[in-house]
Tab-separated table of C-alpha atoms in Angstrom:
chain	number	residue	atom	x	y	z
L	2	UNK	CA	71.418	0.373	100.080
L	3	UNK	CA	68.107	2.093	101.077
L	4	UNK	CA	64.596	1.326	100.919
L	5	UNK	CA	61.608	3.416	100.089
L	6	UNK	CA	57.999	2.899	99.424
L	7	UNK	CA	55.273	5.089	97.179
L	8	UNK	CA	52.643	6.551	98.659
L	9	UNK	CA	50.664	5.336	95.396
L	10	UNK	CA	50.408	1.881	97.293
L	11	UNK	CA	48.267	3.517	100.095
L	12	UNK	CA	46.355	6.879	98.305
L	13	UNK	CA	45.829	9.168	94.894
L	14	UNK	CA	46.013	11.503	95.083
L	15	UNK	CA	48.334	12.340	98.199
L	16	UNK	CA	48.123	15.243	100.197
L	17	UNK	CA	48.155	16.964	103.305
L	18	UNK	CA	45.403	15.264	104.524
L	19	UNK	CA	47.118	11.843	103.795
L	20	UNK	CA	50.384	12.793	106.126
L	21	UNK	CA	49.454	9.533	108.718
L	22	UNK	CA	51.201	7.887	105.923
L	23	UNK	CA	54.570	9.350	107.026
L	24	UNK	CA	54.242	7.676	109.935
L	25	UNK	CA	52.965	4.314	109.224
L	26	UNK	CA	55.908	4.222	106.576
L	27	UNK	CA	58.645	5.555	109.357
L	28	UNK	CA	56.900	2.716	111.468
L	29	UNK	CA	56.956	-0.279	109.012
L	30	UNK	CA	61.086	0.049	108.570
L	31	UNK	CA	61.627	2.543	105.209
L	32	UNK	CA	64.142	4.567	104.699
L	33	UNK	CA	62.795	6.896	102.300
L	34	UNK	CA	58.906	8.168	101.219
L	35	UNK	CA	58.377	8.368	98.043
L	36	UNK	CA	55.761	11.241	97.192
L	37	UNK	CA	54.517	11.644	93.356
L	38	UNK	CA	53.465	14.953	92.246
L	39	UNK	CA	49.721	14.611	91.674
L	40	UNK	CA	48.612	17.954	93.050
L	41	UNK	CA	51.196	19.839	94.560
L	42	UNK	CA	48.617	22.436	95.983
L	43	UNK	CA	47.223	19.338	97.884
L	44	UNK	CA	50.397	19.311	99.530
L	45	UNK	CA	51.703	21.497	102.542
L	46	UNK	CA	55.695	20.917	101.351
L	47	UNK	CA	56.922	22.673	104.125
L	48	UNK	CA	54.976	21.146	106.884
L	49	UNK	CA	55.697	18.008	105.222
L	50	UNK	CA	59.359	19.133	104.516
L	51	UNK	CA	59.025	19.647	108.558
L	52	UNK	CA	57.704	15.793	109.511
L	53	UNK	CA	59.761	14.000	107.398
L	54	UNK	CA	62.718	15.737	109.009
L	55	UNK	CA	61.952	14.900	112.307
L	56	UNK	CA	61.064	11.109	111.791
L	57	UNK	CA	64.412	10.907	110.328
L	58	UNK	CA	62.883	9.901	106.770
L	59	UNK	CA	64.203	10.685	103.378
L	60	UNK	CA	61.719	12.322	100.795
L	61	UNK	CA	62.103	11.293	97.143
L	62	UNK	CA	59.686	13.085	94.191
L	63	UNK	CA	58.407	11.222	91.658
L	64	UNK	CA	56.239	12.335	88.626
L	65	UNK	CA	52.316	11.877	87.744
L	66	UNK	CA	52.238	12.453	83.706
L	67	UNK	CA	48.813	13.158	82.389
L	68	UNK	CA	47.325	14.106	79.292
L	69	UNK	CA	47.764	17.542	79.792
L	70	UNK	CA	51.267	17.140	81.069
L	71	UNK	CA	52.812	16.114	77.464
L	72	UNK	CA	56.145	17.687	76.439
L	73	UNK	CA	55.753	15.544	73.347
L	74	UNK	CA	52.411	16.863	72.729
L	75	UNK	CA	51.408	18.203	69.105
L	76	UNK	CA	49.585	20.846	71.209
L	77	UNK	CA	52.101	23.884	71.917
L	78	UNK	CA	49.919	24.962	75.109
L	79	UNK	CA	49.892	21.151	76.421
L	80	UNK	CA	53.929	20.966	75.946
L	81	UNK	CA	54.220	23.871	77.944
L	82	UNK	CA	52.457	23.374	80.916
L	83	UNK	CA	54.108	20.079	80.833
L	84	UNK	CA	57.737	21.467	80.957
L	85	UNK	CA	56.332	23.934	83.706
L	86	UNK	CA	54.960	20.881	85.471
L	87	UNK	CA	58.305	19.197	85.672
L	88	UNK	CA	60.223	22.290	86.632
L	89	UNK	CA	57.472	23.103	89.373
L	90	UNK	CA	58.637	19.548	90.301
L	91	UNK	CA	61.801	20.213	90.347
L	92	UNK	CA	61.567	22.711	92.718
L	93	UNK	CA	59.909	20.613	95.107
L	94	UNK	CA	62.028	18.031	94.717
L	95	UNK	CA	64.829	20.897	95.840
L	96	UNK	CA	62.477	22.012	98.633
L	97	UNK	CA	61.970	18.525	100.246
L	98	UNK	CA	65.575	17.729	99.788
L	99	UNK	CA	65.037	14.562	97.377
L	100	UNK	CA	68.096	14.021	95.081
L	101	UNK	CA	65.547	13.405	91.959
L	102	UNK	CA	62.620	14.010	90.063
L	103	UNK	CA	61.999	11.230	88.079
L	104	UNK	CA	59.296	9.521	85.568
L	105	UNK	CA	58.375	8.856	81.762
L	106	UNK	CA	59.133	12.563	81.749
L	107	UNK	CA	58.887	12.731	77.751
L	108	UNK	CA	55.249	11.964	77.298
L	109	UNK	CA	51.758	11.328	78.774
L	110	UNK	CA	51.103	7.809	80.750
L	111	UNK	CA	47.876	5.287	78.080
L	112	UNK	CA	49.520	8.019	75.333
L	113	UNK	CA	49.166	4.968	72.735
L	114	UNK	CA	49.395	5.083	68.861
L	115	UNK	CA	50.602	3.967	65.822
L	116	UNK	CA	52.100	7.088	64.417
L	117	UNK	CA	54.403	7.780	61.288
L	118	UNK	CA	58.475	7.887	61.735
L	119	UNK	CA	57.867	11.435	60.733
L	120	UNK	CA	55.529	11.984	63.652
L	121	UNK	CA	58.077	10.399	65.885
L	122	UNK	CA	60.666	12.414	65.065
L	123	UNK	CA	58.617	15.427	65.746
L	124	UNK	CA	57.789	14.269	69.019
L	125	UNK	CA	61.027	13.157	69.776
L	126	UNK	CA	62.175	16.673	68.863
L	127	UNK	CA	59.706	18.539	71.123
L	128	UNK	CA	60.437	15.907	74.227
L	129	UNK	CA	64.359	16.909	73.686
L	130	UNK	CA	64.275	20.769	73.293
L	131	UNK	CA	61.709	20.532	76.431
L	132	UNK	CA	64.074	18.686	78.591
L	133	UNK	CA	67.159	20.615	77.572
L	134	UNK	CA	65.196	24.030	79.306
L	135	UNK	CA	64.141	21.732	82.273
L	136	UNK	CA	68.103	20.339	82.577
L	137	UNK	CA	68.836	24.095	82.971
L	138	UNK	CA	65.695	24.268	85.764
L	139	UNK	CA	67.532	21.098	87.223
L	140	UNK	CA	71.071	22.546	87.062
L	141	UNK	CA	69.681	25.557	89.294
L	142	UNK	CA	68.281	23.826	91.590
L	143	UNK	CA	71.185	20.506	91.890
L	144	UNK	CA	68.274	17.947	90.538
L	145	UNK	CA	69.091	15.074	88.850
L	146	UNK	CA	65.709	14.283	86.241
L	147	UNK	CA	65.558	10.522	86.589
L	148	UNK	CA	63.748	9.351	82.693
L	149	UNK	CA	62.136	5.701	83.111
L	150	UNK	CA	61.117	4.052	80.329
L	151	UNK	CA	57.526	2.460	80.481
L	152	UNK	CA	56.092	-0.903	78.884
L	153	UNK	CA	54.021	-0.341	75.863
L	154	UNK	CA	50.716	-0.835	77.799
L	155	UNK	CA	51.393	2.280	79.349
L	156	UNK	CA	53.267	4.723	76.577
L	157	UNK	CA	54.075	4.578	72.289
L	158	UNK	CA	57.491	6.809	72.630
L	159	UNK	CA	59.784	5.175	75.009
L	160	UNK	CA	59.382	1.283	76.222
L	161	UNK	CA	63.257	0.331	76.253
L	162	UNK	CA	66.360	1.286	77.882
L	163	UNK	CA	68.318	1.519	74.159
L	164	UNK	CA	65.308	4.556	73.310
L	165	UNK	CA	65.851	6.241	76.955
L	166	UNK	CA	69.411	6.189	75.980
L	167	UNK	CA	68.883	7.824	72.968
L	168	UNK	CA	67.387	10.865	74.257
L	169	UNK	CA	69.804	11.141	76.954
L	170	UNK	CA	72.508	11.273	74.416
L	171	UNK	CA	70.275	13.705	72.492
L	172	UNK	CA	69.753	15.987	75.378
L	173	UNK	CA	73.698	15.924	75.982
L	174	UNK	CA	73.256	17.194	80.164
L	175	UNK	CA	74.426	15.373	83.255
L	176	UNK	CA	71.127	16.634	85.022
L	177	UNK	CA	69.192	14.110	83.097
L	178	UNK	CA	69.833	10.596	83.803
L	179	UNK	CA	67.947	7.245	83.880
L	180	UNK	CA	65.833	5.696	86.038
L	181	UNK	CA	64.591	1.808	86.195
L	182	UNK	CA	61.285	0.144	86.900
L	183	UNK	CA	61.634	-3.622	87.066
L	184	UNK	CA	57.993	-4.282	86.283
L	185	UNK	CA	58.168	-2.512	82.867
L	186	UNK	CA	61.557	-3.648	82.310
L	187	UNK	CA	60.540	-7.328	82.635
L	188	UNK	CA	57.805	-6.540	80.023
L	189	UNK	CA	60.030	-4.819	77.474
L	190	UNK	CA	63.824	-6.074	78.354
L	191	UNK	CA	65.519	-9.089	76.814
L	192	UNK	CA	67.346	-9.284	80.053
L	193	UNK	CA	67.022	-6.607	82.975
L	194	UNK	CA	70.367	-7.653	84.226
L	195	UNK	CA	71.776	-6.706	80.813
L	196	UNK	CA	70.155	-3.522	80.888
L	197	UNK	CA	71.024	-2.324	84.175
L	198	UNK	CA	74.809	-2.885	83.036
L	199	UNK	CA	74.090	-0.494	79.681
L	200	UNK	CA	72.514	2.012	81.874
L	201	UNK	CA	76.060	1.999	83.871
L	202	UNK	CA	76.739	3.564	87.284
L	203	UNK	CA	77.052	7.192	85.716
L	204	UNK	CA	73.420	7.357	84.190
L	205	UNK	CA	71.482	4.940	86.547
L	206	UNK	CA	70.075	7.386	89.214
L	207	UNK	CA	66.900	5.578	91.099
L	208	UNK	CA	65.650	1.764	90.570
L	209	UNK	CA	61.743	1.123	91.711
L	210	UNK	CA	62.562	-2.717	92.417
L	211	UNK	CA	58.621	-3.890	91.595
L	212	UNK	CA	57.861	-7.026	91.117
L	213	UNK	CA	56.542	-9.009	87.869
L	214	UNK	CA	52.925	-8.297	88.332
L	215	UNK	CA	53.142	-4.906	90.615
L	216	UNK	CA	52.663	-6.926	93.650
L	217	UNK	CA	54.804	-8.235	96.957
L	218	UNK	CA	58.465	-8.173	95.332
L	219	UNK	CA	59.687	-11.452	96.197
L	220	UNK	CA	56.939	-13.646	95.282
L	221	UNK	CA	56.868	-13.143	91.242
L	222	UNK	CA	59.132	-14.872	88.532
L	223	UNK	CA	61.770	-11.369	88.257
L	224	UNK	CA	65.376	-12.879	88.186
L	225	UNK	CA	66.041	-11.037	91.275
L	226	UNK	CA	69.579	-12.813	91.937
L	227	UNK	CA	70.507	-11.113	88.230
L	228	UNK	CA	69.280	-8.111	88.890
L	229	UNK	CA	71.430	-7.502	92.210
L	230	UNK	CA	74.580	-9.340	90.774
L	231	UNK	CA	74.317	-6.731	88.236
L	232	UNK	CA	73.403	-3.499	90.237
L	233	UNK	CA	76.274	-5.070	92.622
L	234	UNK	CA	79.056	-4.724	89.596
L	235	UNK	CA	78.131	-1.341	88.060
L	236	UNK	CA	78.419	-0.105	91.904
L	237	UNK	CA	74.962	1.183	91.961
L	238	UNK	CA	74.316	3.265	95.281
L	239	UNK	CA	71.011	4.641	95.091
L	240	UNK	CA	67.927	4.047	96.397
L	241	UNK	CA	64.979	0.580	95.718
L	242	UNK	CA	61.850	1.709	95.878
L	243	UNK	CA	58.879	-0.088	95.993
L	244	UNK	CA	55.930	1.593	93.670
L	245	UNK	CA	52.645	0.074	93.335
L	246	UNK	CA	49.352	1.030	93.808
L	247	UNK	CA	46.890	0.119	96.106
L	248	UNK	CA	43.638	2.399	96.282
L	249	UNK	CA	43.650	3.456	93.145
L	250	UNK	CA	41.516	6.201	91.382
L	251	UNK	CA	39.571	5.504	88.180
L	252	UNK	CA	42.018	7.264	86.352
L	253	UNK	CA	45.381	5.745	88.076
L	254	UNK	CA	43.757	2.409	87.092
L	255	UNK	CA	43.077	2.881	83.382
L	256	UNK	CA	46.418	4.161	83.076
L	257	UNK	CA	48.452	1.240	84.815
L	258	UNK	CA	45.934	-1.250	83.881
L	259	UNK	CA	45.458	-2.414	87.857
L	260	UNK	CA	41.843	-3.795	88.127
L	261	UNK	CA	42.300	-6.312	91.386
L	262	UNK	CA	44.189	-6.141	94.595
L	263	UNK	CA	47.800	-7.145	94.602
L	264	UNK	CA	48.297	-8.421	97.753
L	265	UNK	CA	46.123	-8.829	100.986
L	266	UNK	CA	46.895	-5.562	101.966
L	267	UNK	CA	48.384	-2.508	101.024
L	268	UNK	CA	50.186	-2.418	104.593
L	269	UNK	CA	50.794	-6.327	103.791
L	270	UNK	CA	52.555	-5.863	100.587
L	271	UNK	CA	54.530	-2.836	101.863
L	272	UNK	CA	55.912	-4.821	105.090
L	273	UNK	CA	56.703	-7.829	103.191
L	274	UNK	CA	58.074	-6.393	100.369
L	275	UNK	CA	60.577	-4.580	102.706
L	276	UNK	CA	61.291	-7.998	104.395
L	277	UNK	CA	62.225	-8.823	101.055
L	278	UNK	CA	64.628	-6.386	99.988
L	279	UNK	CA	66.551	-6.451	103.257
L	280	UNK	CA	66.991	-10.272	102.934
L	281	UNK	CA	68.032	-9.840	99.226
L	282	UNK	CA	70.034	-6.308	99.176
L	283	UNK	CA	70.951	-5.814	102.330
L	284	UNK	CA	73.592	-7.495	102.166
């Protein structure tokens, strides 16, 4: 099993001049960065594509979904630049030789309403034809697109793994998989344990193992002994990230709902958070 951390727990939005993170997470024991997509003109990919290789650290791409990033959107102009935002990801993700691109790639993050079943189904429809043409971007490029289902805090179209599944099946390509966030499954799941096993090895592609209230994993009330007994018997060999946020921006908190610190420190949660999962998984 490896171990990564977000660079959301340290910085929004990341970029080039945010690379002493690469180090400090090298330093405190990781085995992989993970680096959303904010910006990616902030970013110098190849000069980052460069350090990473020669601290010997894995680079995994995560997504940053705002409003204007909506392939569910009734806005034809919005649900385009959001399918050219994940395939610009995608390319990325290629470039810096993560396995994934992954996120509530179907709609915007605090997108919340009470809409009709005949609104749904349009939306529904736009999310699937737009991630059928970015499952061909994916196929191109040998990217899996990792879909995580968010709690209903943070998005109206897809809280649960039973309504990630269902656009999966909808979609019908092996470039678009699941992906897992323990924090918003503990808020949506009857059982995450349960869950993990319906995901199944074959569509579970990246788990961010966060905690019950985004902070040190470990110290919460997640059913961690479940959740490994179950990622242990549906022979799950990806990656545990950890992905909180630390110095968050105005708009990163309104949209995960973070208004206090989460642990003493950012470097503090990071290092004993890691501690954790090596006592837990590594085994």
């Amino acid at each position: 099993m490896q171990f990564g951390v977000s660079t959301f727990l340290w910085v929004s939005p990341f970029g080039t001049h945010s690379f002493d993170l690469v180090h400090k997470v090298k330093e405190l024991g990781f085995d992989i960065i993970e680096v959303p997509v904010e910006n990616k003109d902030l970013v110098d990919w190849d000069e980052l594509k460069k350090l990473t290789d020669e601290l010997g650290l894995k680079v995994s791409i995560s997504g940053a979904f705002g409003a204007e990033r909506d392939i569910s959107s009734e806005n034809p102009a919005i649900r385009a630049n959001g399918l050219r935002y994940i395939e610009d990801s995608i390319k990325i993700a290629a470039q810096m030789g993560s396995p994934l691109f992954g996120g509530p790639l179907y709609s915007a993050v605090g997108k919340l309403r009470s809409i009709s079943a005949e609104q749904k189904k349009l939306e529904f429809d736009w999310c699937v034809t737009n991630l059928k043409k970015a499952c061909k971007t994916a196929e191109e490029h040998g990217i899996t697109l990792g879909l995580e289902p968010l709690n209903r805090f943070e998005s109206d179209m897809v809280n649960t793994v039973d309504q990630a599944l269902d656009i999966v099946k909808a979609v019908e390509s092996p470039y678009l998989k699941i992906q897992l966030d323990t924090f918003h499954n503990n808020i949506e799941e009857k059982n995450i344990a349960a869950s993990i096993r319906k995901v199944g090895k074959e569509l579970l592609c990246h788990v961010q193992g966060n905690e019950s209230d985004r902070g040190t994993p470990g110290t919460g009330n997640l059913a961690w002994d479940e959740i490994k007994e179950a990622l242990v018997e549906i022979g799950y060999e990806g990656a545990i990230v950890i992905e909180t946020f630390g110095a968050v921006s105005k708009e990163m908190a309104k949209a995960t709902c973070i208004w206090r610190p989460l642990a003493a420190s950012p470097d503090a949660l990071a290092r004993e958070g890691l501690a954790f999962y090596k006592r837990h998984f590594g085994s």
